[in-house]
mmCIF file of C-alpha atoms in Angstrom:
data_model
loop_
_atom_site.group_PDB
_atom_site.id
_atom_site.type_symbol
_atom_site.label_atom_id
_atom_site.label_comp_id
_atom_site.label_asym_id
_atom_site.label_seq_id
_atom_site.Cartn_x
_atom_site.Cartn_y
_atom_site.Cartn_z
ATOM 1 C CA MET A 23 186.680 59.327 66.688
ATOM 2 C CA ALA A 24 183.459 57.450 65.957
ATOM 3 C CA LYS A 25 184.169 55.131 68.897
ATOM 4 C CA PHE A 26 184.623 58.151 71.199
ATOM 5 C CA LYS A 27 181.310 59.640 70.048
ATOM 6 C CA LEU A 28 179.484 56.382 70.700
ATOM 7 C CA THR A 29 180.990 56.072 74.180
ATOM 8 C CA PHE A 30 180.092 59.659 75.026
ATOM 9 C CA LEU A 31 176.499 59.168 73.830
ATOM 10 C CA ALA A 32 176.172 55.957 75.859
ATOM 11 C CA LEU A 33 177.366 57.700 79.028
ATOM 12 C CA LEU A 34 175.044 60.645 78.404
ATOM 13 C CA THR A 35 172.062 58.329 77.879
ATOM 14 C CA ALA A 36 172.813 56.339 81.050
ATOM 15 C CA THR A 37 173.125 59.549 83.070
ATOM 16 C CA MET A 38 169.754 60.845 81.819
ATOM 17 C CA ILE A 39 168.054 57.541 82.662
ATOM 18 C CA CYS A 40 169.453 57.639 86.220
ATOM 19 C CA LEU A 41 168.327 61.246 86.724
ATOM 20 C CA ILE A 42 164.824 60.516 85.436
ATOM 21 C CA GLY A 43 164.556 57.410 87.624
ATOM 22 C CA PHE A 44 165.704 59.324 90.715
ATOM 23 C CA THR A 45 163.179 62.087 90.034
ATOM 24 C CA LEU A 46 160.250 59.708 89.573
ATOM 25 C CA THR A 47 161.081 57.438 92.530
ATOM 26 C CA PRO A 48 159.379 58.452 95.830
ATOM 27 C CA GLN A 49 162.092 59.450 98.246
ATOM 28 C CA ILE A 50 161.736 58.188 101.830
ATOM 29 C CA PRO A 51 163.182 60.745 104.281
ATOM 30 C CA ILE A 52 166.156 59.280 106.146
ATOM 31 C CA VAL A 53 167.295 60.732 109.452
ATOM 32 C CA ASN A 54 171.015 61.385 109.203
ATOM 33 C CA ALA A 55 172.957 61.009 112.423
ATOM 34 C CA THR A 56 175.201 63.896 111.372
ATOM 35 C CA GLN A 57 172.258 66.301 111.549
ATOM 36 C CA THR A 58 172.375 66.323 115.317
ATOM 37 C CA PRO A 59 174.847 65.483 118.097
ATOM 38 C CA ASP A 60 174.825 61.851 119.232
ATOM 39 C CA ILE A 61 173.804 62.869 122.754
ATOM 40 C CA LEU A 62 170.996 65.367 123.393
ATOM 41 C CA TRP A 63 170.211 66.666 126.869
ATOM 42 C CA MET A 64 167.087 67.891 128.614
ATOM 43 C CA PRO A 65 167.174 69.419 132.140
ATOM 44 C CA LEU A 66 165.606 67.427 134.940
ATOM 45 C CA MET A 67 162.140 68.648 135.866
ATOM 46 C CA ASP A 68 161.579 70.142 139.340
ATOM 47 C CA LEU A 69 158.112 68.902 140.295
ATOM 48 C CA SER A 70 158.474 69.398 144.058
ATOM 49 C CA SER A 71 155.574 71.878 144.150
ATOM 50 C CA VAL A 72 153.023 69.457 142.687
ATOM 51 C CA SER A 73 150.015 68.407 144.792
ATOM 52 C CA ILE A 74 146.959 66.315 143.965
ATOM 53 C CA GLY A 75 143.224 66.591 144.588
ATOM 54 C CA PRO A 76 139.960 64.994 143.376
ATOM 55 C CA ASP A 77 138.277 66.131 140.175
ATOM 56 C CA ASN A 78 135.028 67.870 141.118
ATOM 57 C CA GLY A 79 134.166 68.966 137.581
ATOM 58 C CA THR A 80 135.695 72.422 138.003
ATOM 59 C CA PHE A 81 138.380 71.917 135.393
ATOM 60 C CA PRO A 82 138.096 70.634 131.820
ATOM 61 C CA ASP A 83 140.117 67.666 130.664
ATOM 62 C CA SER A 84 143.693 68.353 129.644
ATOM 63 C CA PRO A 85 143.434 69.073 125.901
ATOM 64 C CA LEU A 86 144.123 66.497 123.217
ATOM 65 C CA GLY A 87 144.627 67.330 119.535
ATOM 66 C CA GLU A 88 142.139 66.310 116.877
ATOM 67 C CA TYR A 89 142.918 63.183 114.897
ATOM 68 C CA ASP A 90 141.487 60.753 112.381
ATOM 69 C CA PRO A 91 141.809 57.105 113.461
ATOM 70 C CA PRO A 92 144.245 55.233 111.207
ATOM 71 C CA PRO A 93 142.765 52.661 108.816
ATOM 72 C CA TYR A 94 143.103 49.030 109.845
ATOM 73 C CA TRP A 95 145.927 48.341 107.379
ATOM 74 C CA GLU A 96 148.139 50.853 109.195
ATOM 75 C CA TYR A 97 148.085 48.781 112.416
ATOM 76 C CA LEU A 98 151.632 48.062 113.601
ATOM 77 C CA PRO A 99 152.113 45.752 116.617
ATOM 78 C CA VAL A 100 155.438 46.395 118.370
ATOM 79 C CA ASN A 101 156.470 43.724 120.874
ATOM 80 C CA VAL A 102 157.906 45.158 124.098
ATOM 81 C CA TRP A 103 160.143 43.538 126.706
ATOM 82 C CA ILE A 104 160.038 45.339 130.070
ATOM 83 C CA VAL A 105 162.941 44.857 132.477
ATOM 84 C CA ALA A 106 163.472 46.525 135.861
ATOM 85 C CA ASP A 107 166.529 46.716 138.110
ATOM 86 C CA GLU A 108 166.650 46.033 141.840
ATOM 87 C CA GLU A 109 166.368 49.724 142.763
ATOM 88 C CA PHE A 110 163.194 50.151 140.728
ATOM 89 C CA ARG A 111 161.732 46.945 142.187
ATOM 90 C CA SER A 112 162.420 48.004 145.777
ATOM 91 C CA LYS A 113 159.285 50.128 146.261
ATOM 92 C CA GLU A 114 155.717 50.817 145.240
ATOM 93 C CA TYR A 115 154.759 53.818 143.103
ATOM 94 C CA ASP A 116 152.175 56.552 143.612
ATOM 95 C CA THR A 117 149.554 56.913 140.920
ATOM 96 C CA THR A 118 146.360 58.718 141.855
ATOM 97 C CA TYR A 119 145.484 59.836 145.378
ATOM 98 C CA LEU A 120 146.059 57.136 148.008
ATOM 99 C CA GLN A 121 146.732 54.528 145.325
ATOM 100 C CA LYS A 122 150.024 52.718 144.870
ATOM 101 C CA LEU A 123 151.112 50.134 142.328
ATOM 102 C CA SER A 124 153.769 47.446 142.459
ATOM 103 C CA TRP A 125 156.831 48.045 140.293
ATOM 104 C CA SER A 126 155.619 45.639 137.592
ATOM 105 C CA ASP A 127 152.100 47.079 137.472
ATOM 106 C CA TYR A 128 153.475 50.621 137.359
ATOM 107 C CA ALA A 129 155.840 49.801 134.478
ATOM 108 C CA LYS A 130 153.055 48.096 132.516
ATOM 109 C CA ASN A 131 150.726 51.003 133.294
ATOM 110 C CA VAL A 132 153.219 53.513 131.860
ATOM 111 C CA VAL A 133 153.623 51.498 128.658
ATOM 112 C CA GLU A 134 149.881 50.973 128.162
ATOM 113 C CA ARG A 135 149.029 54.640 128.778
ATOM 114 C CA SER A 136 151.798 55.713 126.410
ATOM 115 C CA ASP A 137 150.457 53.281 123.829
ATOM 116 C CA ASP A 138 146.964 54.810 123.787
ATOM 117 C CA ARG A 139 147.894 57.994 121.942
ATOM 118 C CA LEU A 140 150.386 56.226 119.647
ATOM 119 C CA TYR A 141 147.613 53.860 118.579
ATOM 120 C CA GLU A 142 145.056 56.647 118.079
ATOM 121 C CA ILE A 143 147.324 58.671 115.805
ATOM 122 C CA PHE A 144 149.566 56.106 114.092
ATOM 123 C CA GLY A 145 148.115 52.645 114.736
ATOM 124 C CA ILE A 146 151.265 51.749 116.710
ATOM 125 C CA ASP A 147 150.387 49.184 119.381
ATOM 126 C CA LEU A 148 152.962 48.550 122.118
ATOM 127 C CA CYS A 149 152.344 44.906 123.029
ATOM 128 C CA ILE A 150 153.933 43.829 126.325
ATOM 129 C CA VAL A 151 155.044 40.225 125.849
ATOM 130 C CA ALA A 152 157.441 39.856 128.793
ATOM 131 C CA VAL A 153 158.273 41.486 132.145
ATOM 132 C CA SER A 154 161.642 40.552 133.657
ATOM 133 C CA THR A 155 164.294 41.715 136.105
ATOM 134 C CA TRP A 156 167.936 42.635 135.837
ATOM 135 C CA GLU A 157 170.586 43.504 138.416
ATOM 136 C CA SER A 158 172.071 46.880 137.503
ATOM 137 C CA ASP A 159 175.704 47.764 138.183
ATOM 138 C CA ASN A 160 175.787 50.484 140.845
ATOM 139 C CA SER A 161 179.117 51.747 139.544
ATOM 140 C CA LYS A 162 177.502 52.727 136.237
ATOM 141 C CA TYR A 163 176.049 56.135 135.433
ATOM 142 C CA GLY A 164 173.740 57.576 132.791
ATOM 143 C CA ASP A 165 173.743 55.796 129.445
ATOM 144 C CA GLU A 166 176.083 53.156 130.894
ATOM 145 C CA ILE A 167 173.119 51.793 132.864
ATOM 146 C CA LEU A 168 171.098 51.233 129.691
ATOM 147 C CA ILE A 169 174.085 49.566 128.044
ATOM 148 C CA ASP A 170 174.378 47.400 131.174
ATOM 149 C CA ALA A 171 170.721 46.348 130.800
ATOM 150 C CA ILE A 172 171.185 45.515 127.124
ATOM 151 C CA SER A 173 174.296 43.473 127.885
ATOM 152 C CA LYS A 174 172.880 41.510 130.836
ATOM 153 C CA THR A 175 169.559 40.713 129.170
ATOM 154 C CA GLY A 176 171.249 39.829 125.882
ATOM 155 C CA PHE A 177 168.706 41.962 124.058
ATOM 156 C CA LYS A 178 168.925 42.771 120.389
ATOM 157 C CA ALA A 179 166.173 43.465 117.844
ATOM 158 C CA GLU A 180 164.166 40.295 117.154
ATOM 159 C CA THR A 181 165.372 38.527 120.309
ATOM 160 C CA ARG A 182 162.912 35.779 121.283
ATOM 161 C CA VAL A 183 161.347 35.898 124.766
ATOM 162 C CA ASN A 184 158.487 33.607 125.784
ATOM 163 C CA GLY A 185 158.333 32.457 122.169
ATOM 164 C CA ASN A 186 157.775 35.973 120.814
ATOM 165 C CA HIS A 187 160.047 38.189 118.747
ATOM 166 C CA ILE A 188 160.942 41.343 120.722
ATOM 167 C CA ASN A 189 161.107 44.627 118.834
ATOM 168 C CA ILE A 190 162.087 47.033 121.628
ATOM 169 C CA LEU A 191 163.468 46.863 125.165
ATOM 170 C CA ILE A 192 162.224 49.251 127.864
ATOM 171 C CA ALA A 193 164.414 49.224 130.983
ATOM 172 C CA PHE A 194 163.154 50.830 134.196
ATOM 173 C CA THR A 195 165.738 51.873 136.759
ATOM 174 C CA GLY A 196 165.679 53.355 140.249
ATOM 175 C CA GLN A 197 169.236 54.583 139.950
ATOM 176 C CA TYR A 198 170.052 58.256 139.434
ATOM 177 C CA LEU A 199 170.687 58.713 135.727
ATOM 178 C CA GLY A 200 171.244 62.448 135.529
ATOM 179 C CA TYR A 201 168.325 62.598 133.095
ATOM 180 C CA VAL A 202 164.684 61.534 132.878
ATOM 181 C CA ALA A 203 164.918 58.931 130.115
ATOM 182 C CA GLY A 204 167.096 57.899 127.196
ATOM 183 C CA THR A 205 166.877 56.091 123.862
ATOM 184 C CA TYR A 206 169.597 54.045 122.186
ATOM 185 C CA VAL A 207 168.192 54.055 118.661
ATOM 186 C CA SER A 208 170.618 51.603 117.056
ATOM 187 C CA LYS A 209 169.859 49.061 119.820
ATOM 188 C CA ARG A 210 166.127 49.851 119.908
ATOM 189 C CA ALA A 211 166.296 50.220 123.679
ATOM 190 C CA ILE A 212 164.859 52.800 126.081
ATOM 191 C CA ILE A 213 165.650 53.516 129.718
ATOM 192 C CA MET A 214 163.101 55.141 132.056
ATOM 193 C CA THR A 215 162.906 56.470 135.584
ATOM 194 C CA ALA A 216 159.721 57.131 137.541
ATOM 195 C CA THR A 217 159.351 60.922 137.478
ATOM 196 C CA ALA A 218 155.614 61.583 137.882
ATOM 197 C CA TYR A 219 152.581 59.429 137.147
ATOM 198 C CA TRP A 220 150.908 62.084 135.007
ATOM 199 C CA ALA A 221 154.067 62.713 132.952
ATOM 200 C CA ASP A 222 155.770 59.306 132.597
ATOM 201 C CA ASP A 223 153.503 58.095 129.796
ATOM 202 C CA ASN A 224 154.292 61.218 127.750
ATOM 203 C CA VAL A 225 158.018 60.841 128.423
ATOM 204 C CA LEU A 226 157.919 57.253 127.128
ATOM 205 C CA ARG A 227 155.903 58.372 124.095
ATOM 206 C CA HIS A 228 158.647 60.930 123.388
ATOM 207 C CA GLU A 229 161.298 58.191 123.567
ATOM 208 C CA VAL A 230 159.337 55.813 121.334
ATOM 209 C CA SER A 231 159.068 58.648 118.806
ATOM 210 C CA HIS A 232 162.886 58.681 118.684
ATOM 211 C CA LEU A 233 162.795 55.019 117.647
ATOM 212 C CA PHE A 234 160.586 56.061 114.742
ATOM 213 C CA GLY A 235 163.073 58.661 113.540
ATOM 214 C CA CYS A 236 161.966 61.846 115.306
ATOM 215 C CA LEU A 237 164.586 64.333 116.480
ATOM 216 C CA ASP A 238 164.353 66.679 119.462
ATOM 217 C CA HIS A 239 163.221 70.251 118.887
ATOM 218 C CA GLU A 240 165.837 71.494 121.283
ATOM 219 C CA ASP A 241 165.975 75.284 120.964
ATOM 220 C CA SER A 242 164.530 78.321 119.216
ATOM 221 C CA ASN A 243 166.676 77.730 116.115
ATOM 222 C CA ASP A 244 164.253 74.936 115.245
ATOM 223 C CA PRO A 245 160.870 76.302 114.006
ATOM 224 C CA CYS A 246 159.103 73.248 115.464
ATOM 225 C CA TYR A 247 160.374 74.242 118.924
ATOM 226 C CA PHE A 248 157.455 76.688 119.192
ATOM 227 C CA LEU A 249 154.789 74.189 118.117
ATOM 228 C CA ASP A 250 152.691 71.907 120.311
ATOM 229 C CA CYS A 251 154.865 68.848 119.713
ATOM 230 C CA ILE A 252 155.947 66.106 122.088
ATOM 231 C CA MET A 253 159.477 66.360 120.671
ATOM 232 C CA SER A 254 159.835 70.010 121.764
ATOM 233 C CA TYR A 255 161.866 70.930 124.838
ATOM 234 C CA ARG A 256 160.100 74.270 125.152
ATOM 235 C CA LYS A 257 158.862 74.836 128.691
ATOM 236 C CA VAL A 258 155.365 76.119 129.305
ATOM 237 C CA PRO A 259 153.653 77.148 132.558
ATOM 238 C CA VAL A 260 151.301 74.443 133.830
ATOM 239 C CA GLU A 261 148.799 75.392 136.523
ATOM 240 C CA TYR A 262 147.144 71.999 136.791
ATOM 241 C CA TRP A 263 147.007 68.633 135.038
ATOM 242 C CA MET A 264 144.069 66.225 135.079
ATOM 243 C CA GLU A 265 144.375 62.481 134.597
ATOM 244 C CA ASP A 266 142.299 59.459 135.639
ATOM 245 C CA GLY A 267 139.783 61.676 137.452
ATOM 246 C CA TRP A 268 142.361 63.469 139.598
ATOM 247 C CA ILE A 269 143.918 66.913 139.363
ATOM 248 C CA TRP A 270 147.582 67.598 139.979
ATOM 249 C CA TYR A 271 148.209 71.222 140.928
ATOM 250 C CA VAL A 272 151.536 71.682 139.200
ATOM 251 C CA GLY A 273 152.300 75.389 139.417
ATOM 252 C CA CYS A 274 155.605 75.328 137.507
ATOM 253 C CA ASP A 275 157.061 75.259 133.997
ATOM 254 C CA VAL A 276 157.123 71.830 132.352
ATOM 255 C CA SER A 277 158.709 70.730 129.070
ATOM 256 C CA LEU A 278 156.299 69.919 126.249
ATOM 257 C CA ALA A 279 158.164 66.613 125.920
ATOM 258 C CA ALA A 280 156.513 65.570 129.197
ATOM 259 C CA ILE A 281 152.984 66.866 128.634
ATOM 260 C CA SER A 282 152.178 67.258 124.924
ATOM 261 C CA ASN A 283 149.892 64.725 123.271
ATOM 262 C CA ASN A 284 150.619 65.908 119.744
ATOM 263 C CA TRP A 285 153.252 65.763 117.013
ATOM 264 C CA CYS A 286 154.142 68.534 114.586
ATOM 265 C CA SER A 287 153.651 67.798 110.874
ATOM 266 C CA LYS A 288 157.382 67.119 110.461
ATOM 267 C CA CYS A 289 157.428 64.485 113.212
ATOM 268 C CA TRP A 290 154.093 63.048 112.091
ATOM 269 C CA SER A 291 155.369 62.436 108.549
ATOM 270 C CA THR A 292 158.658 61.023 109.889
ATOM 271 C CA ILE A 293 156.837 58.416 112.005
ATOM 272 C CA VAL A 294 154.449 57.512 109.179
ATOM 273 C CA TRP A 295 157.392 56.828 106.833
ATOM 274 C CA LYS A 296 159.432 55.004 109.478
ATOM 275 C CA LYS A 297 156.521 52.635 110.113
ATOM 276 C CA ILE A 298 157.012 51.225 106.623
ATOM 277 C CA TYR A 299 160.318 49.569 107.486
ATOM 278 C CA PHE A 300 160.427 49.701 111.305
ATOM 279 C CA LEU A 301 160.217 45.932 111.796
ATOM 280 C CA CYS A 302 163.265 45.392 109.569
ATOM 281 C CA PRO A 303 166.178 44.936 112.051
ATOM 282 C CA ARG A 304 168.696 46.306 109.558
ATOM 283 C CA CYS A 305 166.903 49.645 109.091
ATOM 284 C CA VAL A 306 167.958 51.303 112.359
ATOM 285 C CA GLY A 307 169.713 54.608 113.061
ATOM 286 C CA ASN A 308 172.767 55.236 115.224
ATOM 287 C CA GLN A 309 171.644 57.994 117.576
ATOM 288 C CA PHE A 310 171.552 57.943 121.354
ATOM 289 C CA TYR A 311 169.090 60.428 122.881
ATOM 290 C CA MET A 312 168.790 61.397 126.511
ATOM 291 C CA MET A 313 166.226 63.501 128.379
ATOM 292 C CA ARG A 314 167.653 65.084 131.485
#
């Protein structure tokens, strides 16, 4: 009987210690793949009505949210490997009025413009360390094209290219995907199409946010759906959009995922926590996200 009492007391003491330790230990939020379907869709944007004109000072700049620059110790360099397939490389791309860029300059331009806001808010710096090509399989469709790029480049987190460790792969394709862009979180790879100069940087910023643990705010059941957040699929009417001294007369509804420059508090805190262990190759989720 005495032995039973001692055993019971030992178990009770161990249980209390575990509970106290769990309560006092800061808990890092972990995105659970079971919280959302593996594949999330967003309708393609119809931007056929968009036209462009010079900025004559009539319109104010497109609004940006207020922010406090991150302290220097929050700086996080993320090495990027850009690859483009033969369809994407086959033409030049419109930027501002009467200006075109080569495929490589356009891809780098998208990454650098996307990087600006990520650096301002979070100290995340997308550092382009390599630009390469890959021959995509024309029989593939959708996410299969991204998987094709990963396979043919041999990419995986911490792959070395030009002597540098690569943290993420961004594949640009000219093939029809059935969606705007997609993110394979467990592979740390993104696929992009060229949709519109003034929107592509925001689309990439949305996809990079997935790599840092953010989920889509897909419908009205999510309270963040109604906030000004780049992860929201809520469509808003856009009369015009100004960028690089030019105005695009849009005149249609556009998803916040393609135009917002802000993150809701939920997404902001998710990215801040994810930064702590982002460069650890083993700390990666399993989701695959697609924007249609």
